[in-house]
Amino acid sequence: MKRRFFLKFGLSASALSFIKPSKAIDNLHGFTSNSDSIVKPIVISTWEHGMAANENAWDILSANGSSLDAVEIGVKTTEADMTNRSVGIGGRPDLSGQVTLDACIMDSNSNCGSVACLEGIKHPISVARRVMDDTPHVMLVGQGAKDFALSCGFKHIKSPIKEVKKEWREWKRGNKEKFKKPIINSENHDTIGMLALDANGNLSGACTTSGWGYKLPGRVGDSPIIGAGLFVDNEIGAACATGLGEAVIRISGSHTVVELMRQGYSPQEACKETVSRIISKHKNLDGLQVGFLALDKKGNYGAYSVFNGFNFALKKVNKSSLIDAEYNRRW
Ligand code: ASP
């Protein structure tokens, strides 16, 4: 896993009060545009693993498919990658050696579905979609989520996989003290969060992770929590988060980003302001990496993180790239 490095960027929260509502502003990396044209379809997703995920999402989007199908198919790519240690069955386990998965999905009609602490299922995002499509509920957790998945025909898969179990045993041996209490370590977690705007102008998002490696059993992060790890409002925009979930939950991070866009912040500035809220709520920022990604109704996008090292994948017509996000400080 890559180390995430940081650079000090001096715009304070108070400086943001100078941003005029209803005007998307150009920023240093040109993430946002001040033109009135709409860029669609478009898909963005967190981290380098988003590159492959975007390609599969693009197959749907470029064929005039829905953003909902695109984000589900897209993040399944990462869930299926058994070499990925932070998403899906190939992810790191909790302290007791069990891999538990968190995921959620949200569409342009504000329908949403979520699973948390789900064990032994390859595609938690598809179970989350079934919760959304086939039940009156939003969220199922633990054994209830597992039973529901099995009843829908999802197969049980044994986890952790051999390599991960070996790594966990070694970690346990070398970290007797840490084993008693999880430590914040930005090296051992990640998420794929994906946001898409389809050709019909509809937004959807998906988010899936194995969470904080060697977490306390039963721990649930931000990723399956609507409003924290993901939020979509089809009138305004969509946002998702990656990083230390506890910090994201504390400020309802993704919902905050979308609400700031509603007030006229560009996606970039909304992510930046939300990061500055996280910073202001924590005296100790050791290991506290959080990054936000946002996409608005016009296809403008933005990203910002506490520390350097966060990147995201972008795919639109004639363009596919991995972009370094701006950040508040260096590690
Ligand atoms: N947000 C995820 C969690 O806290 C992990 C990550 O994105 O790094 O479970």
Coordinates of C-alpha atoms and ligand atoms in Angstrom, one line a residue:
M1 CA 0.0 0.0 0.0
K2 CA 1.3 3.4 -0.9
R3 CA 2.3 5.9 1.8
R4 CA 0.3 9.1 1.7
F5 CA 2.3 12.3 1.9
F6 CA 1.1 15.8 2.5
L7 CA 1.8 19.4 1.8
K8 CA 0.7 22.5 3.6
F9 CA -2.0 24.4 1.8
G10 CA -2.9 27.6 3.4
L11 CA -6.5 28.5 2.6
S12 CA -8.4 28.6 5.9
A13 CA -12.0 27.9 6.5
S14 CA -12.6 31.7 7.0
A15 CA -11.1 32.4 3.6
L16 CA -13.8 30.3 2.1
S17 CA -16.4 32.9 3.1
F18 CA -15.1 34.9 0.1
I19 CA -16.3 32.2 -2.3
K20 CA -19.4 33.4 -4.0
P21 CA -22.4 31.1 -4.1
S22 CA -23.6 29.6 -7.4
K23 CA -20.2 30.0 -9.2
A24 CA -18.0 27.0 -9.9
I25 CA -14.5 28.3 -9.6
D26 CA -11.4 27.2 -11.4
N27 CA -8.8 25.9 -8.9
L28 CA -5.1 25.0 -9.0
H29 CA -5.6 21.7 -10.8
G30 CA -8.5 22.8 -12.9
F31 CA -10.9 20.2 -11.4
T32 CA -13.9 22.5 -11.8
S33 CA -15.0 24.5 -14.7
N34 CA -16.8 27.8 -14.9
S35 CA -18.5 27.0 -18.2
D36 CA -22.2 26.2 -18.4
S37 CA -21.7 23.0 -20.4
I38 CA -22.5 19.7 -18.8
V39 CA -19.8 17.0 -18.9
K40 CA -21.5 13.6 -19.1
P41 CA -21.2 10.8 -18.8
I42 CA -18.3 10.9 -16.3
V43 CA -17.1 8.7 -13.5
I44 CA -14.6 9.3 -10.7
S45 CA -13.3 6.9 -8.0
T46 CA -10.9 6.8 -5.1
W47 CA -7.3 5.7 -5.3
E48 CA -5.4 3.9 -8.1
H49 CA -7.6 0.9 -8.0
G50 CA -10.3 3.2 -9.3
M51 CA -8.6 3.1 -12.8
A52 CA -9.7 -0.5 -13.5
A53 CA -13.0 0.0 -11.8
N54 CA -13.8 3.1 -13.9
E55 CA -13.1 1.2 -17.1
N56 CA -15.9 -1.3 -16.2
A57 CA -18.2 1.5 -15.1
W58 CA -17.5 3.2 -18.4
D59 CA -18.7 0.2 -20.4
I60 CA -22.1 0.9 -18.9
L61 CA -22.0 4.6 -19.1
S62 CA -20.8 4.8 -22.7
A63 CA -23.7 2.5 -23.7
N64 CA -26.2 4.9 -22.3
G65 CA -26.6 2.8 -19.1
S66 CA -27.6 4.1 -15.7
S67 CA -25.1 5.6 -13.3
L68 CA -26.5 3.1 -10.7
D69 CA -25.5 0.0 -12.7
A70 CA -22.2 1.7 -13.6
V71 CA -21.1 2.3 -10.0
E72 CA -22.2 -1.2 -8.9
I73 CA -20.3 -2.9 -11.8
G74 CA -17.4 -0.5 -11.3
V75 CA -16.7 -1.2 -7.7
K76 CA -17.2 -5.0 -8.1
T77 CA -14.0 -4.9 -10.1
T78 CA -12.1 -3.9 -6.9
E79 CA -14.0 -6.3 -4.7
A80 CA -13.1 -9.2 -7.0
D81 CA -9.4 -8.4 -6.9
M82 CA -7.9 -10.8 -4.4
T83 CA -4.6 -8.9 -4.3
N84 CA -6.4 -5.9 -2.9
R85 CA -5.9 -5.8 0.9
S86 CA -8.4 -3.1 1.7
V87 CA -11.5 -4.0 -0.3
G88 CA -13.5 -7.3 -0.6
I89 CA -12.7 -10.8 0.5
G90 CA -8.9 -10.3 -0.1
G91 CA -9.0 -7.5 2.6
R92 CA -7.3 -7.5 6.0
P93 CA -9.2 -9.1 8.9
D94 CA -10.1 -7.7 12.3
L95 CA -8.1 -8.5 15.4
S96 CA -9.7 -11.9 15.7
G97 CA -8.8 -12.8 12.2
Q98 CA -12.2 -12.4 10.6
V99 CA -12.6 -10.3 7.4
T100 CA -15.7 -8.2 7.7
L101 CA -16.9 -6.0 4.9
D102 CA -18.8 -2.7 4.7
A103 CA -20.6 -1.3 1.6
C104 CA -23.3 1.1 0.4
I105 CA -25.0 2.3 -2.7
M106 CA -27.2 5.3 -3.4
D107 CA -29.1 6.3 -6.6
S108 CA -30.6 9.5 -8.2
N109 CA -33.9 9.0 -6.4
S110 CA -32.3 9.0 -3.0
N111 CA -32.9 5.2 -2.7
C112 CA -30.1 3.6 -0.8
G113 CA -28.9 0.3 0.6
S114 CA -26.1 -0.8 2.9
V115 CA -24.4 -3.7 4.6
A116 CA -22.0 -3.6 7.4
C117 CA -19.8 -6.2 9.1
L118 CA -20.7 -8.7 6.4
E119 CA -18.5 -11.8 6.4
G120 CA -17.7 -14.3 3.6
I121 CA -19.5 -12.7 0.6
K122 CA -17.5 -11.6 -2.5
H123 CA -19.6 -8.7 -3.5
P124 CA -21.0 -6.7 -0.6
I125 CA -22.0 -3.9 -3.0
S126 CA -24.4 -6.2 -4.7
V127 CA -25.9 -7.3 -1.4
A128 CA -26.3 -3.6 -0.5
R129 CA -28.1 -3.1 -3.8
R130 CA -30.4 -6.0 -3.1
V131 CA -31.2 -4.4 0.4
M132 CA -32.1 -1.2 -1.5
D133 CA -34.1 -2.9 -4.3
D134 CA -35.8 -5.8 -2.5
T135 CA -36.4 -4.8 1.1
P136 CA -38.1 -1.9 2.9
H137 CA -34.8 -1.3 4.8
V138 CA -31.6 0.7 4.2
M139 CA -29.1 -1.2 6.3
L140 CA -28.4 -4.8 7.3
V141 CA -25.5 -5.8 9.5
G142 CA -23.6 -8.9 10.6
Q143 CA -25.3 -12.3 10.6
G144 CA -28.6 -10.7 9.4
A145 CA -26.8 -9.3 6.4
K146 CA -25.1 -12.6 5.7
D147 CA -28.4 -14.6 6.0
F148 CA -30.0 -12.1 3.6
A149 CA -27.2 -12.5 1.1
L150 CA -27.4 -16.3 1.2
S151 CA -31.1 -16.1 0.8
C152 CA -30.6 -14.0 -2.3
G153 CA -28.3 -16.7 -3.8
F154 CA -24.9 -15.1 -3.0
K155 CA -22.4 -17.9 -2.2
H156 CA -20.3 -18.1 1.0
I157 CA -16.5 -17.6 0.3
K158 CA -13.9 -18.6 2.8
S159 CA -11.9 -15.7 4.2
P160 CA -9.3 -14.6 5.0
I161 CA -7.4 -15.9 2.0
K162 CA -4.2 -17.8 2.8
E163 CA -1.8 -14.9 2.2
V164 CA -3.8 -12.6 4.4
K165 CA -4.0 -15.1 7.2
K166 CA -0.3 -15.5 7.1
E167 CA 0.2 -11.7 7.2
W168 CA -2.2 -11.4 10.1
R169 CA -0.4 -14.1 12.1
E170 CA 2.9 -12.4 11.5
W171 CA 1.5 -9.0 12.5
K172 CA 0.1 -10.6 15.7
R173 CA 3.4 -12.0 16.6
G174 CA 5.2 -8.8 16.0
N175 CA 2.6 -6.5 17.7
K176 CA 1.7 -8.2 21.0
E177 CA 0.9 -4.8 22.6
K178 CA -0.9 -3.3 19.7
F179 CA -2.9 -6.5 19.4
K180 CA -4.7 -5.5 22.6
K181 CA -5.8 -2.2 21.1
P182 CA -6.1 -1.3 17.4
I183 CA -3.8 1.6 16.4
I184 CA -4.6 4.2 13.9
N185 CA -2.5 3.3 10.9
S186 CA -3.0 5.0 7.6
E187 CA -1.2 2.1 5.9
N188 CA -3.7 -0.6 6.5
H189 CA -7.0 0.6 5.1
D190 CA -8.6 2.0 2.0
T191 CA -11.9 2.1 0.2
I192 CA -13.2 2.3 -3.3
G193 CA -15.7 5.1 -3.5
M194 CA -17.2 5.8 -6.9
L195 CA -19.4 8.6 -8.2
A196 CA -21.0 8.6 -11.7
L197 CA -23.1 11.0 -13.8
D198 CA -24.8 9.2 -16.7
A199 CA -25.9 10.4 -20.1
N200 CA -29.3 11.2 -18.8
G201 CA -27.8 13.5 -16.2
N202 CA -28.5 11.2 -13.2
L203 CA -26.0 10.7 -10.4
S204 CA -25.3 7.6 -8.3
G205 CA -22.6 6.5 -5.9
A206 CA -21.1 3.3 -4.4
C207 CA -18.6 2.7 -1.6
T208 CA -17.0 -0.6 -0.4
T209 CA -14.2 -1.6 1.9
S210 CA -12.8 -4.2 4.3
G211 CA -12.3 -1.3 6.7
W212 CA -9.5 -0.6 9.2
G213 CA -7.1 -3.6 9.2
Y214 CA -6.9 -5.4 12.6
K215 CA -9.9 -3.3 13.9
L216 CA -11.9 -4.4 16.9
P217 CA -14.4 -7.1 16.0
G218 CA -17.7 -5.5 15.2
R219 CA -16.2 -2.2 14.2
V220 CA -18.1 -0.4 11.4
G221 CA -16.5 2.5 9.6
D222 CA -18.0 5.3 7.5
S223 CA -18.2 3.4 4.2
P224 CA -21.6 1.8 4.7
I225 CA -23.1 4.8 6.4
I226 CA -25.2 7.0 4.1
G227 CA -24.2 10.6 4.7
A228 CA -20.8 9.6 6.0
G229 CA -19.0 7.4 3.5
L230 CA -21.4 8.3 0.6
F231 CA -24.1 10.8 -0.2
V232 CA -26.0 11.5 -3.4
D233 CA -28.6 14.3 -4.0
N234 CA -29.5 14.3 -7.7
E235 CA -30.4 18.0 -7.6
I236 CA -27.0 19.0 -6.5
G237 CA -24.2 16.4 -6.5
A238 CA -22.6 13.4 -4.9
A239 CA -19.6 12.8 -2.6
C240 CA -17.7 9.9 -1.0
A241 CA -15.0 9.5 1.5
T242 CA -11.9 7.4 2.2
G243 CA -9.6 7.3 5.2
L244 CA -10.2 7.1 8.9
G245 CA -13.9 6.3 9.1
E246 CA -14.4 7.5 12.7
A247 CA -13.4 11.0 11.7
V248 CA -15.7 11.0 8.7
I249 CA -18.7 9.8 10.7
R250 CA -18.1 12.5 13.4
I251 CA -19.0 15.2 10.8
S252 CA -21.3 13.3 8.5
G253 CA -18.6 14.0 5.9
S254 CA -20.2 13.2 2.5
H255 CA -23.5 14.8 3.4
T256 CA -21.5 17.9 4.5
V257 CA -19.7 18.0 1.1
V258 CA -23.1 17.8 -0.8
E259 CA -24.7 20.5 1.4
L260 CA -21.8 22.8 0.8
M261 CA -22.2 22.3 -2.9
R262 CA -25.9 23.2 -2.4
Q263 CA -24.7 26.5 -0.9
G264 CA -22.7 27.2 -4.1
Y265 CA -19.3 25.8 -3.2
S266 CA -17.6 24.1 -6.1
P267 CA -16.9 20.3 -5.6
Q268 CA -13.3 21.1 -4.9
E269 CA -14.0 23.8 -2.4
A270 CA -16.7 21.7 -0.7
C271 CA -14.2 18.9 -0.2
K272 CA -11.6 21.3 1.1
E273 CA -14.0 22.9 3.6
T274 CA -15.1 19.5 4.8
V275 CA -11.5 18.5 5.4
S276 CA -11.0 21.7 7.4
R277 CA -13.9 20.8 9.6
I278 CA -12.3 17.4 10.3
I279 CA -9.0 19.1 11.2
S280 CA -10.8 21.6 13.5
K281 CA -12.5 18.7 15.4
H282 CA -9.3 16.8 16.2
K283 CA -6.5 18.0 18.4
N284 CA -4.2 15.1 17.3
L285 CA -4.0 14.5 13.6
D286 CA -1.5 11.6 13.9
G287 CA -2.4 9.0 11.3
L288 CA -5.6 10.8 10.6
Q289 CA -5.8 10.7 6.8
V290 CA -9.2 11.4 5.3
G291 CA -10.0 12.3 1.6
F292 CA -13.2 13.4 0.0
L293 CA -14.2 13.1 -3.6
A294 CA -17.2 15.1 -5.1
L295 CA -19.0 15.4 -8.4
D296 CA -21.8 17.9 -9.2
K297 CA -24.7 17.8 -11.6
K298 CA -22.7 19.5 -14.4
G299 CA -19.9 17.0 -14.2
N300 CA -17.5 19.2 -12.3
Y301 CA -15.4 17.3 -9.8
G302 CA -13.1 17.9 -6.9
A303 CA -11.0 16.1 -4.2
Y304 CA -9.2 17.1 -1.1
S305 CA -7.5 15.3 1.8
V306 CA -6.0 16.0 5.2
F307 CA -2.5 14.7 4.2
N308 CA -0.7 14.3 0.9
G309 CA -0.9 11.0 -1.0
F310 CA -4.6 10.8 -1.8
N311 CA -5.4 10.3 -5.5
F312 CA -8.4 9.5 -7.6
A313 CA -9.2 8.1 -11.0
L314 CA -11.2 10.0 -13.6
K315 CA -12.9 8.7 -16.8
K316 CA -14.9 10.7 -19.3
V317 CA -15.0 10.8 -23.1
N318 CA -11.4 10.7 -24.5
K319 CA -9.9 10.9 -21.0
S320 CA -8.7 8.5 -18.4
S321 CA -6.3 9.6 -15.7
L322 CA -5.1 9.3 -12.2
I323 CA -5.0 12.6 -10.4
D324 CA -3.3 13.7 -7.2
A325 CA -5.7 15.4 -4.9
E326 CA -4.8 18.7 -3.1
Y327 CA -4.2 18.4 0.6
N328 CA -3.9 20.4 3.8
R329 CA -0.5 19.2 5.1
R330 CA 2.4 16.8 4.6
W331 CA 2.8 13.7 6.6
Ligands
ASP1 N1 -13.0 4.6 5.4 C1 -12.7 3.2 5.6 C2 -13.0 2.8 7.0 O1 -12.8 3.6 7.9 C3 -11.3 2.9 5.3 C4 -10.5 3.7 4.3 O2 -11.1 4.3 3.4 O3 -9.3 3.9 4.4 O4 -13.4 1.7 7.2

